[in-house]
mmCIF file with all atom_site columns, C-alpha atoms in Angstrom:
data_model
loop_
_atom_site.group_PDB
_atom_site.id
_atom_site.type_symbol
_atom_site.label_atom_id
_atom_site.label_alt_id
_atom_site.label_comp_id
_atom_site.label_asym_id
_atom_site.label_entity_id
_atom_site.label_seq_id
_atom_site.pdbx_PDB_ins_code
_atom_site.Cartn_x
_atom_site.Cartn_y
_atom_site.Cartn_z
_atom_site.occupancy
_atom_site.B_iso_or_equiv
_atom_site.pdbx_formal_charge
_atom_site.auth_seq_id
_atom_site.auth_comp_id
_atom_site.auth_asym_id
_atom_site.auth_atom_id
_atom_site.pdbx_PDB_model_num
ATOM 1   C CA . MET A 1 1   ? 43.799  -15.283 -11.916 1.00 45.00 ? 9   MET A CA 1
ATOM 2   C CA . GLU A 1 2   ? 43.364  -19.102 -12.329 1.00 47.00 ? 10  GLU A CA 1
ATOM 3   C CA . GLY A 1 3   ? 46.120  -21.121 -13.904 1.00 47.00 ? 11  GLY A CA 1
ATOM 4   C CA . PRO A 1 4   ? 48.139  -24.241 -13.787 1.00 46.00 ? 12  PRO A CA 1
ATOM 5   C CA . GLY A 1 5   ? 49.086  -25.441 -10.671 1.00 41.00 ? 13  GLY A CA 1
ATOM 6   C CA . MET A 1 6   ? 46.817  -23.567 -8.315  1.00 41.00 ? 14  MET A CA 1
ATOM 7   C CA . THR A 1 7   ? 44.209  -25.066 -6.161  1.00 49.00 ? 15  THR A CA 1
ATOM 8   C CA . ARG A 1 8   ? 40.644  -25.568 -8.082  1.00 57.00 ? 16  ARG A CA 1
ATOM 9   C CA . VAL A 1 9   ? 37.725  -23.673 -6.928  1.00 60.00 ? 17  VAL A CA 1
ATOM 10  C CA . PRO A 1 10  ? 34.702  -25.556 -6.030  1.00 66.00 ? 18  PRO A CA 1
ATOM 11  C CA . SER A 1 11  ? 31.902  -25.482 -8.862  1.00 81.00 ? 19  SER A CA 1
ATOM 12  C CA . ASP A 1 12  ? 29.408  -23.668 -6.469  1.00 87.00 ? 20  ASP A CA 1
ATOM 13  C CA . GLU A 1 13  ? 31.986  -21.052 -5.441  1.00 90.00 ? 21  GLU A CA 1
ATOM 14  C CA . ARG A 1 14  ? 33.200  -20.585 -9.143  1.00 92.00 ? 22  ARG A CA 1
ATOM 15  C CA . ARG A 1 15  ? 29.366  -19.993 -10.124 1.00 93.00 ? 23  ARG A CA 1
ATOM 16  C CA . ALA A 1 16  ? 29.004  -17.468 -7.119  1.00 92.00 ? 24  ALA A CA 1
ATOM 17  C CA . ALA A 1 17  ? 32.178  -15.509 -8.068  1.00 94.00 ? 25  ALA A CA 1
ATOM 18  C CA . LEU A 1 18  ? 30.753  -15.440 -11.785 1.00 95.00 ? 26  LEU A CA 1
ATOM 19  C CA . ILE A 1 19  ? 27.681  -14.020 -10.816 1.00 94.00 ? 27  ILE A CA 1
ATOM 20  C CA . GLN A 1 20  ? 28.902  -11.414 -8.674  1.00 93.00 ? 28  GLN A CA 1
ATOM 21  C CA . ALA A 1 21  ? 31.487  -10.491 -11.580 1.00 94.00 ? 29  ALA A CA 1
ATOM 22  C CA . ALA A 1 22  ? 28.289  -10.318 -13.896 1.00 93.00 ? 30  ALA A CA 1
ATOM 23  C CA . LEU A 1 23  ? 26.467  -7.955  -11.764 1.00 90.00 ? 31  LEU A CA 1
ATOM 24  C CA . ALA A 1 24  ? 29.802  -5.721  -11.375 1.00 91.00 ? 32  ALA A CA 1
ATOM 25  C CA . VAL A 1 25  ? 29.873  -5.565  -14.930 1.00 92.00 ? 33  VAL A CA 1
ATOM 26  C CA . ILE A 1 26  ? 26.373  -5.038  -15.784 1.00 88.00 ? 34  ILE A CA 1
ATOM 27  C CA . ASP A 1 27  ? 25.945  -2.238  -12.835 1.00 85.00 ? 35  ASP A CA 1
ATOM 28  C CA . ARG A 1 28  ? 29.191  -0.422  -14.166 1.00 87.00 ? 36  ARG A CA 1
ATOM 29  C CA . ASP A 1 29  ? 28.787  -0.859  -17.978 1.00 89.00 ? 37  ASP A CA 1
ATOM 30  C CA . GLY A 1 30  ? 25.259  -2.389  -18.776 1.00 85.00 ? 38  GLY A CA 1
ATOM 31  C CA . VAL A 1 31  ? 23.943  -5.754  -19.958 1.00 85.00 ? 39  VAL A CA 1
ATOM 32  C CA . SER A 1 32  ? 25.496  -5.555  -23.293 1.00 83.00 ? 40  SER A CA 1
ATOM 33  C CA . ALA A 1 33  ? 28.960  -5.403  -21.960 1.00 89.00 ? 41  ALA A CA 1
ATOM 34  C CA . ALA A 1 34  ? 28.683  -8.226  -19.996 1.00 89.00 ? 42  ALA A CA 1
ATOM 35  C CA . THR A 1 35  ? 30.238  -10.862 -22.290 1.00 91.00 ? 43  THR A CA 1
ATOM 36  C CA . THR A 1 36  ? 31.951  -13.954 -20.950 1.00 93.00 ? 44  THR A CA 1
ATOM 37  C CA . ARG A 1 37  ? 35.135  -12.523 -21.665 1.00 94.00 ? 45  ARG A CA 1
ATOM 38  C CA . ALA A 1 38  ? 34.643  -9.244  -19.753 1.00 95.00 ? 46  ALA A CA 1
ATOM 39  C CA . ILE A 1 39  ? 32.660  -11.497 -16.637 1.00 95.00 ? 47  ILE A CA 1
ATOM 40  C CA . VAL A 1 40  ? 35.873  -13.524 -16.301 1.00 95.00 ? 48  VAL A CA 1
ATOM 41  C CA . ALA A 1 41  ? 38.227  -10.910 -16.685 1.00 96.00 ? 49  ALA A CA 1
ATOM 42  C CA . GLU A 1 42  ? 36.091  -9.276  -13.718 1.00 96.00 ? 50  GLU A CA 1
ATOM 43  C CA . ALA A 1 43  ? 36.150  -12.454 -11.701 1.00 95.00 ? 51  ALA A CA 1
ATOM 44  C CA . GLY A 1 44  ? 40.017  -12.945 -12.450 1.00 95.00 ? 52  GLY A CA 1
ATOM 45  C CA . MET A 1 45  ? 39.179  -16.492 -13.805 1.00 94.00 ? 53  MET A CA 1
ATOM 46  C CA . SER A 1 46  ? 40.258  -18.157 -17.481 1.00 92.00 ? 54  SER A CA 1
ATOM 47  C CA . LEU A 1 47  ? 37.458  -18.457 -20.046 1.00 92.00 ? 55  LEU A CA 1
ATOM 48  C CA . ALA A 1 48  ? 37.693  -22.106 -19.619 1.00 92.00 ? 56  ALA A CA 1
ATOM 49  C CA . SER A 1 49  ? 36.435  -21.281 -15.909 1.00 90.00 ? 57  SER A CA 1
ATOM 50  C CA . PHE A 1 50  ? 33.306  -19.832 -17.204 1.00 93.00 ? 58  PHE A CA 1
ATOM 51  C CA . HIS A 1 51  ? 32.200  -22.944 -19.520 1.00 90.00 ? 59  HIS A CA 1
ATOM 52  C CA . TYR A 1 52  ? 33.302  -25.288 -16.471 1.00 90.00 ? 60  TYR A CA 1
ATOM 53  C CA . ALA A 1 53  ? 30.774  -23.567 -14.556 1.00 92.00 ? 61  ALA A CA 1
ATOM 54  C CA . PHE A 1 54  ? 27.884  -22.713 -16.966 1.00 93.00 ? 62  PHE A CA 1
ATOM 55  C CA . ARG A 1 55  ? 26.735  -24.445 -19.948 1.00 89.00 ? 63  ARG A CA 1
ATOM 56  C CA . SER A 1 56  ? 25.845  -21.027 -21.422 1.00 87.00 ? 64  SER A CA 1
ATOM 57  C CA . ARG A 1 57  ? 25.472  -17.329 -21.113 1.00 85.00 ? 65  ARG A CA 1
ATOM 58  C CA . ASP A 1 58  ? 21.767  -18.163 -21.025 1.00 86.00 ? 66  ASP A CA 1
ATOM 59  C CA . GLU A 1 59  ? 22.295  -20.070 -17.804 1.00 90.00 ? 67  GLU A CA 1
ATOM 60  C CA . MET A 1 60  ? 24.325  -17.829 -16.254 1.00 91.00 ? 68  MET A CA 1
ATOM 61  C CA . MET A 1 61  ? 21.666  -14.843 -16.826 1.00 89.00 ? 69  MET A CA 1
ATOM 62  C CA . ARG A 1 62  ? 19.047  -17.208 -15.643 1.00 89.00 ? 70  ARG A CA 1
ATOM 63  C CA . GLU A 1 63  ? 21.124  -18.083 -12.251 1.00 92.00 ? 71  GLU A CA 1
ATOM 64  C CA . LEU A 1 64  ? 21.898  -14.228 -11.636 1.00 92.00 ? 72  LEU A CA 1
ATOM 65  C CA . ILE A 1 65  ? 18.240  -13.161 -11.557 1.00 91.00 ? 73  ILE A CA 1
ATOM 66  C CA . ALA A 1 66  ? 17.390  -16.052 -9.382  1.00 90.00 ? 74  ALA A CA 1
ATOM 67  C CA . PHE A 1 67  ? 20.161  -14.701 -6.888  1.00 91.00 ? 75  PHE A CA 1
ATOM 68  C CA . VAL A 1 68  ? 18.779  -11.238 -7.446  1.00 91.00 ? 76  VAL A CA 1
ATOM 69  C CA . VAL A 1 69  ? 15.156  -12.294 -6.838  1.00 92.00 ? 77  VAL A CA 1
ATOM 70  C CA . ALA A 1 70  ? 15.999  -14.413 -3.791  1.00 92.00 ? 78  ALA A CA 1
ATOM 71  C CA . ASN A 1 71  ? 17.996  -11.444 -2.053  1.00 91.00 ? 79  ASN A CA 1
ATOM 72  C CA . GLU A 1 72  ? 14.821  -9.301  -2.603  1.00 92.00 ? 80  GLU A CA 1
ATOM 73  C CA . LYS A 1 73  ? 12.631  -11.821 -1.373  1.00 93.00 ? 81  LYS A CA 1
ATOM 74  C CA . ARG A 1 74  ? 14.471  -12.699 2.017   1.00 94.00 ? 82  ARG A CA 1
ATOM 75  C CA . VAL A 1 75  ? 14.619  -8.784  2.620   1.00 95.00 ? 83  VAL A CA 1
ATOM 76  C CA . THR A 1 76  ? 10.920  -8.391  1.813   1.00 94.00 ? 84  THR A CA 1
ATOM 77  C CA . LEU A 1 77  ? 9.776   -11.652 4.195   1.00 93.00 ? 85  LEU A CA 1
ATOM 78  C CA . ALA A 1 78  ? 11.874  -10.286 7.009   1.00 94.00 ? 86  ALA A CA 1
ATOM 79  C CA . ALA A 1 79  ? 9.658   -7.105  6.950   1.00 94.00 ? 87  ALA A CA 1
ATOM 80  C CA . VAL A 1 80  ? 6.543   -9.027  7.486   1.00 90.00 ? 88  VAL A CA 1
ATOM 81  C CA . ALA A 1 81  ? 5.917   -9.077  10.916  1.00 85.00 ? 89  ALA A CA 1
ATOM 82  C CA . PRO A 1 82  ? 3.482   -11.636 12.093  1.00 81.00 ? 90  PRO A CA 1
ATOM 83  C CA . GLY A 1 83  ? 0.016   -10.907 13.842  1.00 85.00 ? 91  GLY A CA 1
ATOM 84  C CA . THR A 1 84  ? -0.417  -7.335  12.168  1.00 92.00 ? 92  THR A CA 1
ATOM 85  C CA . ASP A 1 85  ? -2.951  -6.892  9.421   1.00 96.00 ? 93  ASP A CA 1
ATOM 86  C CA . ILE A 1 86  ? -2.688  -7.773  5.945   1.00 96.00 ? 94  ILE A CA 1
ATOM 87  C CA . ARG A 1 87  ? -2.560  -4.109  4.624   1.00 97.00 ? 95  ARG A CA 1
ATOM 88  C CA . THR A 1 88  ? 0.317   -3.044  6.808   1.00 96.00 ? 96  THR A CA 1
ATOM 89  C CA . ALA A 1 89  ? 2.142   -6.507  6.048   1.00 96.00 ? 97  ALA A CA 1
ATOM 90  C CA . VAL A 1 90  ? 1.932   -5.589  2.329   1.00 96.00 ? 98  VAL A CA 1
ATOM 91  C CA . ARG A 1 91  ? 2.914   -2.194  2.896   1.00 97.00 ? 99  ARG A CA 1
ATOM 92  C CA . ALA A 1 92  ? 5.870   -3.360  4.904   1.00 96.00 ? 100 ALA A CA 1
ATOM 93  C CA . GLY A 1 93  ? 7.182   -5.567  2.448   1.00 95.00 ? 101 GLY A CA 1
ATOM 94  C CA . LEU A 1 94  ? 6.845   -3.122  -0.280  1.00 96.00 ? 102 LEU A CA 1
ATOM 95  C CA . GLN A 1 95  ? 8.843   -0.509  1.569   1.00 97.00 ? 103 GLN A CA 1
ATOM 96  C CA . ALA A 1 96  ? 11.445  -3.132  2.327   1.00 96.00 ? 104 ALA A CA 1
ATOM 97  C CA . TYR A 1 97  ? 11.887  -3.699  -1.511  1.00 96.00 ? 105 TYR A CA 1
ATOM 98  C CA . PHE A 1 98  ? 11.613  0.150   -2.103  1.00 97.00 ? 106 PHE A CA 1
ATOM 99  C CA . ASP A 1 99  ? 14.456  0.818   0.388   1.00 97.00 ? 107 ASP A CA 1
ATOM 100 C CA . LEU A 1 100 ? 16.965  -1.821  -1.411  1.00 95.00 ? 108 LEU A CA 1
ATOM 101 C CA . LEU A 1 101 ? 15.965  -0.249  -4.813  1.00 95.00 ? 109 LEU A CA 1
ATOM 102 C CA . VAL A 1 102 ? 16.961  3.206   -3.366  1.00 97.00 ? 110 VAL A CA 1
ATOM 103 C CA . GLU A 1 103 ? 20.113  1.508   -1.913  1.00 94.00 ? 111 GLU A CA 1
ATOM 104 C CA . ASN A 1 104 ? 21.148  0.072   -5.449  1.00 89.00 ? 112 ASN A CA 1
ATOM 105 C CA . PRO A 1 105 ? 19.068  1.720   -8.144  1.00 92.00 ? 113 PRO A CA 1
ATOM 106 C CA . GLN A 1 106 ? 21.700  0.352   -10.797 1.00 87.00 ? 114 GLN A CA 1
ATOM 107 C CA . ARG A 1 107 ? 20.417  -3.486  -9.692  1.00 86.00 ? 115 ARG A CA 1
ATOM 108 C CA . GLU A 1 108 ? 17.127  -2.826  -10.656 1.00 90.00 ? 116 GLU A CA 1
ATOM 109 C CA . GLN A 1 109 ? 17.751  -1.136  -13.789 1.00 89.00 ? 117 GLN A CA 1
ATOM 110 C CA . ALA A 1 110 ? 20.343  -3.699  -14.705 1.00 87.00 ? 118 ALA A CA 1
ATOM 111 C CA . LEU A 1 111 ? 17.116  -6.327  -14.655 1.00 89.00 ? 119 LEU A CA 1
ATOM 112 C CA . PHE A 1 112 ? 14.974  -4.072  -16.652 1.00 91.00 ? 120 PHE A CA 1
ATOM 113 C CA . GLU A 1 113 ? 18.003  -3.491  -19.185 1.00 88.00 ? 121 GLU A CA 1
ATOM 114 C CA . LEU A 1 114 ? 18.700  -7.498  -19.074 1.00 89.00 ? 122 LEU A CA 1
ATOM 115 C CA . MET A 1 115 ? 15.139  -7.998  -20.267 1.00 90.00 ? 123 MET A CA 1
ATOM 116 C CA . ASN A 1 116 ? 14.857  -5.516  -23.062 1.00 90.00 ? 124 ASN A CA 1
ATOM 117 C CA . TYR A 1 117 ? 18.156  -6.538  -24.362 1.00 88.00 ? 125 TYR A CA 1
ATOM 118 C CA . SER A 1 118 ? 17.028  -10.439 -24.309 1.00 88.00 ? 126 SER A CA 1
ATOM 119 C CA . LEU A 1 119 ? 14.349  -9.541  -26.418 1.00 91.00 ? 127 LEU A CA 1
ATOM 120 C CA . ARG A 1 120 ? 16.746  -8.502  -29.158 1.00 90.00 ? 128 ARG A CA 1
ATOM 121 C CA . THR A 1 121 ? 18.990  -10.936 -28.810 1.00 87.00 ? 129 THR A CA 1
ATOM 122 C CA . PRO A 1 122 ? 18.319  -14.689 -30.141 1.00 88.00 ? 130 PRO A CA 1
ATOM 123 C CA . GLU A 1 123 ? 20.529  -16.757 -27.727 1.00 82.00 ? 131 GLU A CA 1
ATOM 124 C CA . LEU A 1 124 ? 18.665  -14.859 -24.798 1.00 85.00 ? 132 LEU A CA 1
ATOM 125 C CA . ASP A 1 125 ? 15.428  -15.029 -26.020 1.00 88.00 ? 133 ASP A CA 1
ATOM 126 C CA . ALA A 1 126 ? 14.334  -17.409 -23.246 1.00 89.00 ? 134 ALA A CA 1
ATOM 127 C CA . VAL A 1 127 ? 15.384  -15.208 -20.409 1.00 90.00 ? 135 VAL A CA 1
ATOM 128 C CA . PRO A 1 128 ? 12.559  -12.569 -20.025 1.00 92.00 ? 136 PRO A CA 1
ATOM 129 C CA . ALA A 1 129 ? 9.727   -15.416 -19.579 1.00 93.00 ? 137 ALA A CA 1
ATOM 130 C CA . ALA A 1 130 ? 12.276  -17.385 -17.172 1.00 91.00 ? 138 ALA A CA 1
ATOM 131 C CA . GLN A 1 131 ? 13.022  -13.547 -15.547 1.00 92.00 ? 139 GLN A CA 1
ATOM 132 C CA . TYR A 1 132 ? 9.250   -13.198 -14.935 1.00 95.00 ? 140 TYR A CA 1
ATOM 133 C CA . ALA A 1 133 ? 8.340   -16.437 -14.112 1.00 94.00 ? 141 ALA A CA 1
ATOM 134 C CA . SER A 1 134 ? 10.635  -16.188 -11.019 1.00 93.00 ? 142 SER A CA 1
ATOM 135 C CA . TYR A 1 135 ? 9.236   -12.933 -10.173 1.00 95.00 ? 143 TYR A CA 1
ATOM 136 C CA . PHE A 1 136 ? 5.491   -14.371 -9.961  1.00 96.00 ? 144 PHE A CA 1
ATOM 137 C CA . ALA A 1 137 ? 6.921   -17.552 -8.281  1.00 95.00 ? 145 ALA A CA 1
ATOM 138 C CA . ALA A 1 138 ? 8.728   -15.274 -5.646  1.00 94.00 ? 146 ALA A CA 1
ATOM 139 C CA . ALA A 1 139 ? 5.573   -12.542 -5.365  1.00 96.00 ? 147 ALA A CA 1
ATOM 140 C CA . GLY A 1 140 ? 3.415   -15.518 -4.570  1.00 97.00 ? 148 GLY A CA 1
ATOM 141 C CA . GLU A 1 141 ? 5.591   -17.063 -1.821  1.00 95.00 ? 149 GLU A CA 1
ATOM 142 C CA . LEU A 1 142 ? 5.566   -13.573 -0.127  1.00 95.00 ? 150 LEU A CA 1
ATOM 143 C CA . LEU A 1 143 ? 1.527   -13.410 -0.579  1.00 97.00 ? 151 LEU A CA 1
ATOM 144 C CA . GLU A 1 144 ? 1.039   -16.926 0.823   1.00 96.00 ? 152 GLU A CA 1
ATOM 145 C CA . TYR A 1 145 ? 3.509   -16.016 3.785   1.00 95.00 ? 153 TYR A CA 1
ATOM 146 C CA . GLY A 1 146 ? 1.700   -12.820 4.274   1.00 95.00 ? 154 GLY A CA 1
ATOM 147 C CA . ALA A 1 147 ? -1.851  -14.354 4.348   1.00 96.00 ? 155 ALA A CA 1
ATOM 148 C CA . LEU A 1 148 ? -0.784  -17.073 6.905   1.00 94.00 ? 156 LEU A CA 1
ATOM 149 C CA . ALA A 1 149 ? 0.992   -14.437 8.896   1.00 93.00 ? 157 ALA A CA 1
ATOM 150 C CA . THR A 1 150 ? -2.080  -12.238 9.188   1.00 95.00 ? 158 THR A CA 1
ATOM 151 C CA . GLY A 1 151 ? -4.881  -15.035 9.114   1.00 94.00 ? 159 GLY A CA 1
ATOM 152 C CA . VAL A 1 152 ? -6.263  -14.064 5.646   1.00 96.00 ? 160 VAL A CA 1
ATOM 153 C CA . THR A 1 153 ? -7.005  -15.928 2.397   1.00 97.00 ? 161 THR A CA 1
ATOM 154 C CA . TRP A 1 154 ? -7.106  -14.545 -0.989  1.00 98.00 ? 162 TRP A CA 1
ATOM 155 C CA . SER A 1 155 ? -10.291 -13.890 -2.971  1.00 97.00 ? 163 SER A CA 1
ATOM 156 C CA . ARG A 1 156 ? -8.411  -14.648 -6.258  1.00 97.00 ? 164 ARG A CA 1
ATOM 157 C CA . PRO A 1 157 ? -5.869  -17.431 -6.926  1.00 98.00 ? 165 PRO A CA 1
ATOM 158 C CA . VAL A 1 158 ? -2.406  -16.232 -5.277  1.00 98.00 ? 166 VAL A CA 1
ATOM 159 C CA . GLN A 1 159 ? -0.979  -16.506 -8.983  1.00 97.00 ? 167 GLN A CA 1
ATOM 160 C CA . GLU A 1 160 ? -3.061  -13.931 -10.044 1.00 98.00 ? 168 GLU A CA 1
ATOM 161 C CA . VAL A 1 161 ? -2.737  -11.547 -7.118  1.00 98.00 ? 169 VAL A CA 1
ATOM 162 C CA . ALA A 1 162 ? 1.118   -12.097 -7.704  1.00 97.00 ? 170 ALA A CA 1
ATOM 163 C CA . ARG A 1 163 ? 0.811   -10.752 -11.164 1.00 97.00 ? 171 ARG A CA 1
ATOM 164 C CA . ILE A 1 164 ? -1.179  -7.976  -10.082 1.00 97.00 ? 172 ILE A CA 1
ATOM 165 C CA . LEU A 1 165 ? 1.522   -7.215  -7.325  1.00 96.00 ? 173 LEU A CA 1
ATOM 166 C CA . ILE A 1 166 ? 4.391   -7.322  -9.813  1.00 96.00 ? 174 ILE A CA 1
ATOM 167 C CA . ALA A 1 167 ? 2.774   -5.062  -12.411 1.00 96.00 ? 175 ALA A CA 1
ATOM 168 C CA . ILE A 1 168 ? 2.331   -2.240  -9.807  1.00 95.00 ? 176 ILE A CA 1
ATOM 169 C CA . ASN A 1 169 ? 5.538   -3.106  -8.603  1.00 95.00 ? 177 ASN A CA 1
ATOM 170 C CA . ASP A 1 170 ? 7.172   -2.431  -11.713 1.00 96.00 ? 178 ASP A CA 1
ATOM 171 C CA . GLY A 1 171 ? 5.200   0.804   -12.218 1.00 94.00 ? 179 GLY A CA 1
ATOM 172 C CA . TYR A 1 172 ? 6.360   2.827   -9.421  1.00 95.00 ? 180 TYR A CA 1
ATOM 173 C CA . THR A 1 173 ? 10.082  0.924   -9.594  1.00 96.00 ? 181 THR A CA 1
ATOM 174 C CA . LEU A 1 174 ? 10.384  2.620   -13.468 1.00 96.00 ? 182 LEU A CA 1
ATOM 175 C CA . ALA A 1 175 ? 8.681   5.668   -12.229 1.00 96.00 ? 183 ALA A CA 1
ATOM 176 C CA . TRP A 1 176 ? 11.309  6.194   -9.364  1.00 97.00 ? 184 TRP A CA 1
ATOM 177 C CA . LEU A 1 177 ? 14.295  5.229   -11.658 1.00 96.00 ? 185 LEU A CA 1
ATOM 178 C CA . ALA A 1 178 ? 13.155  8.083   -14.022 1.00 96.00 ? 186 ALA A CA 1
ATOM 179 C CA . ASP A 1 179 ? 12.350  10.809  -11.479 1.00 97.00 ? 187 ASP A CA 1
ATOM 180 C CA . ARG A 1 180 ? 13.776  9.843   -8.161  1.00 97.00 ? 188 ARG A CA 1
ATOM 181 C CA . ASP A 1 181 ? 10.622  11.035  -6.308  1.00 98.00 ? 189 ASP A CA 1
ATOM 182 C CA . ALA A 1 182 ? 10.257  8.887   -3.135  1.00 97.00 ? 190 ALA A CA 1
ATOM 183 C CA . VAL A 1 183 ? 6.894   11.091  -1.911  1.00 97.00 ? 191 VAL A CA 1
ATOM 184 C CA . ALA A 1 184 ? 5.348   9.932   -5.368  1.00 97.00 ? 192 ALA A CA 1
ATOM 185 C CA . ALA A 1 185 ? 6.470   6.299   -4.818  1.00 97.00 ? 193 ALA A CA 1
ATOM 186 C CA . GLY A 1 186 ? 5.436   6.382   -1.485  1.00 97.00 ? 194 GLY A CA 1
ATOM 187 C CA . ARG A 1 187 ? 1.867   7.239   -2.650  1.00 97.00 ? 195 ARG A CA 1
ATOM 188 C CA . LEU A 1 188 ? 1.909   4.335   -5.236  1.00 96.00 ? 196 LEU A CA 1
ATOM 189 C CA . MET A 1 189 ? 3.122   1.896   -2.337  1.00 97.00 ? 197 MET A CA 1
ATOM 190 C CA . ASP A 1 190 ? 0.217   2.875   -0.307  1.00 97.00 ? 198 ASP A CA 1
ATOM 191 C CA . PHE A 1 191 ? -2.334  2.271   -3.471  1.00 96.00 ? 199 PHE A CA 1
ATOM 192 C CA . ALA A 1 192 ? -0.707  -1.105  -4.231  1.00 96.00 ? 200 ALA A CA 1
ATOM 193 C CA . ALA A 1 193 ? -0.846  -2.004  -0.313  1.00 97.00 ? 201 ALA A CA 1
ATOM 194 C CA . ASP A 1 194 ? -4.779  -0.885  -0.500  1.00 98.00 ? 202 ASP A CA 1
ATOM 195 C CA . THR A 1 195 ? -5.372  -2.690  -3.688  1.00 97.00 ? 203 THR A CA 1
ATOM 196 C CA . ILE A 1 196 ? -3.614  -5.978  -2.761  1.00 97.00 ? 204 ILE A CA 1
ATOM 197 C CA . ALA A 1 197 ? -5.297  -5.875  0.850   1.00 97.00 ? 205 ALA A CA 1
ATOM 198 C CA . ALA A 1 198 ? -8.818  -5.472  -0.774  1.00 98.00 ? 206 ALA A CA 1
ATOM 199 C CA . LEU A 1 199 ? -8.518  -8.818  -2.468  1.00 98.00 ? 207 LEU A CA 1
ATOM 200 C CA . ALA A 1 200 ? -7.952  -10.510 1.083   1.00 97.00 ? 208 ALA A CA 1
ATOM 201 C CA . ARG A 1 201 ? -10.725 -11.827 3.362   1.00 96.00 ? 209 ARG A CA 1
ATOM 202 C CA . PRO A 1 202 ? -10.329 -13.373 6.835   1.00 94.00 ? 210 PRO A CA 1
ATOM 203 C CA . ALA A 1 203 ? -9.534  -17.120 7.011   1.00 88.00 ? 211 ALA A CA 1
ATOM 204 C CA . ARG A 1 204 ? -12.036 -19.175 8.170   1.00 76.00 ? 212 ARG A CA 1
ATOM 205 C CA . PRO A 1 205 ? -11.410 -20.786 11.650  1.00 67.00 ? 213 PRO A CA 1
ATOM 206 C CA . SER A 1 206 ? -10.392 -24.824 11.406  1.00 54.00 ? 214 SER A CA 1
ATOM 207 C CA . PRO A 1 207 ? -13.558 -26.770 12.330  1.00 54.00 ? 215 PRO A CA 1
ATOM 208 C CA . ARG A 1 208 ? -13.327 -27.568 15.860  1.00 55.00 ? 216 ARG A CA 1
ATOM 209 C CA . PRO A 1 209 ? -13.611 -31.568 16.268  1.00 50.00 ? 217 PRO A CA 1
ATOM 210 C CA . ALA A 1 210 ? -16.635 -32.705 17.932  1.00 51.00 ? 218 ALA A CA 1
ATOM 211 C CA . THR A 1 211 ? -16.403 -33.380 21.681  1.00 52.00 ? 219 THR A CA 1
ATOM 212 C CA . PRO A 1 212 ? -16.859 -37.054 22.483  1.00 48.00 ? 220 PRO A CA 1
ATOM 213 C CA . GLN A 1 213 ? -20.061 -37.577 24.573  1.00 55.00 ? 221 GLN A CA 1
ATOM 214 C CA . GLU A 1 214 ? -19.877 -39.023 28.125  1.00 50.00 ? 222 GLU A CA 1
ATOM 215 C CA . PRO A 1 215 ? -20.644 -42.431 28.288  1.00 50.00 ? 223 PRO A CA 1
ATOM 216 C CA . GLN A 1 216 ? -23.992 -43.043 29.587  1.00 54.00 ? 224 GLN A CA 1
ATOM 217 C CA . PRO A 1 217 ? -24.042 -44.891 32.980  1.00 49.00 ? 225 PRO A CA 1
#
């Protein structure tokens, strides 16, 4: 526990510790239990430490979402092998996300709970839109990387493809959380990979510069 005379913790480390504490509380007790007092108790900090690190609970929830999404994006990007076809790349990315889900189902369940809780909580009413904006942005980055790695372009704006991907992803995530049927989830991921790959087309090769003519004698 922090106290007078103890070494001051740098702000970024304090924020990271509070994010980890909030995730621990949410994973264990649910979003409604993640009060500022519960979070600082989990982190072994004072209540003043929370307000030193974050302006509000809303700000902390936004950073928590950004942390989780960044981790999922990192894992998914690592699964995309350059030189493969787009369908294989999309399927590999979906599988990487699903493996992360199976490893820690409470984390995704907490994010769904956070959105629903925020929709009913005036002080957090801006969180759901920010949450899904971060999902769409991450999916867009992944799709752009996948297109570059596999030599395709998207036939629709990448923002639209990202929304389709997130909608399907949400569907099989919720279904798996409900029934834990990995085989059914695998079939849905196959469908998602087929659907997204159907929106890709080969990239046009860059035009080669004209060869300079030899000077006439």
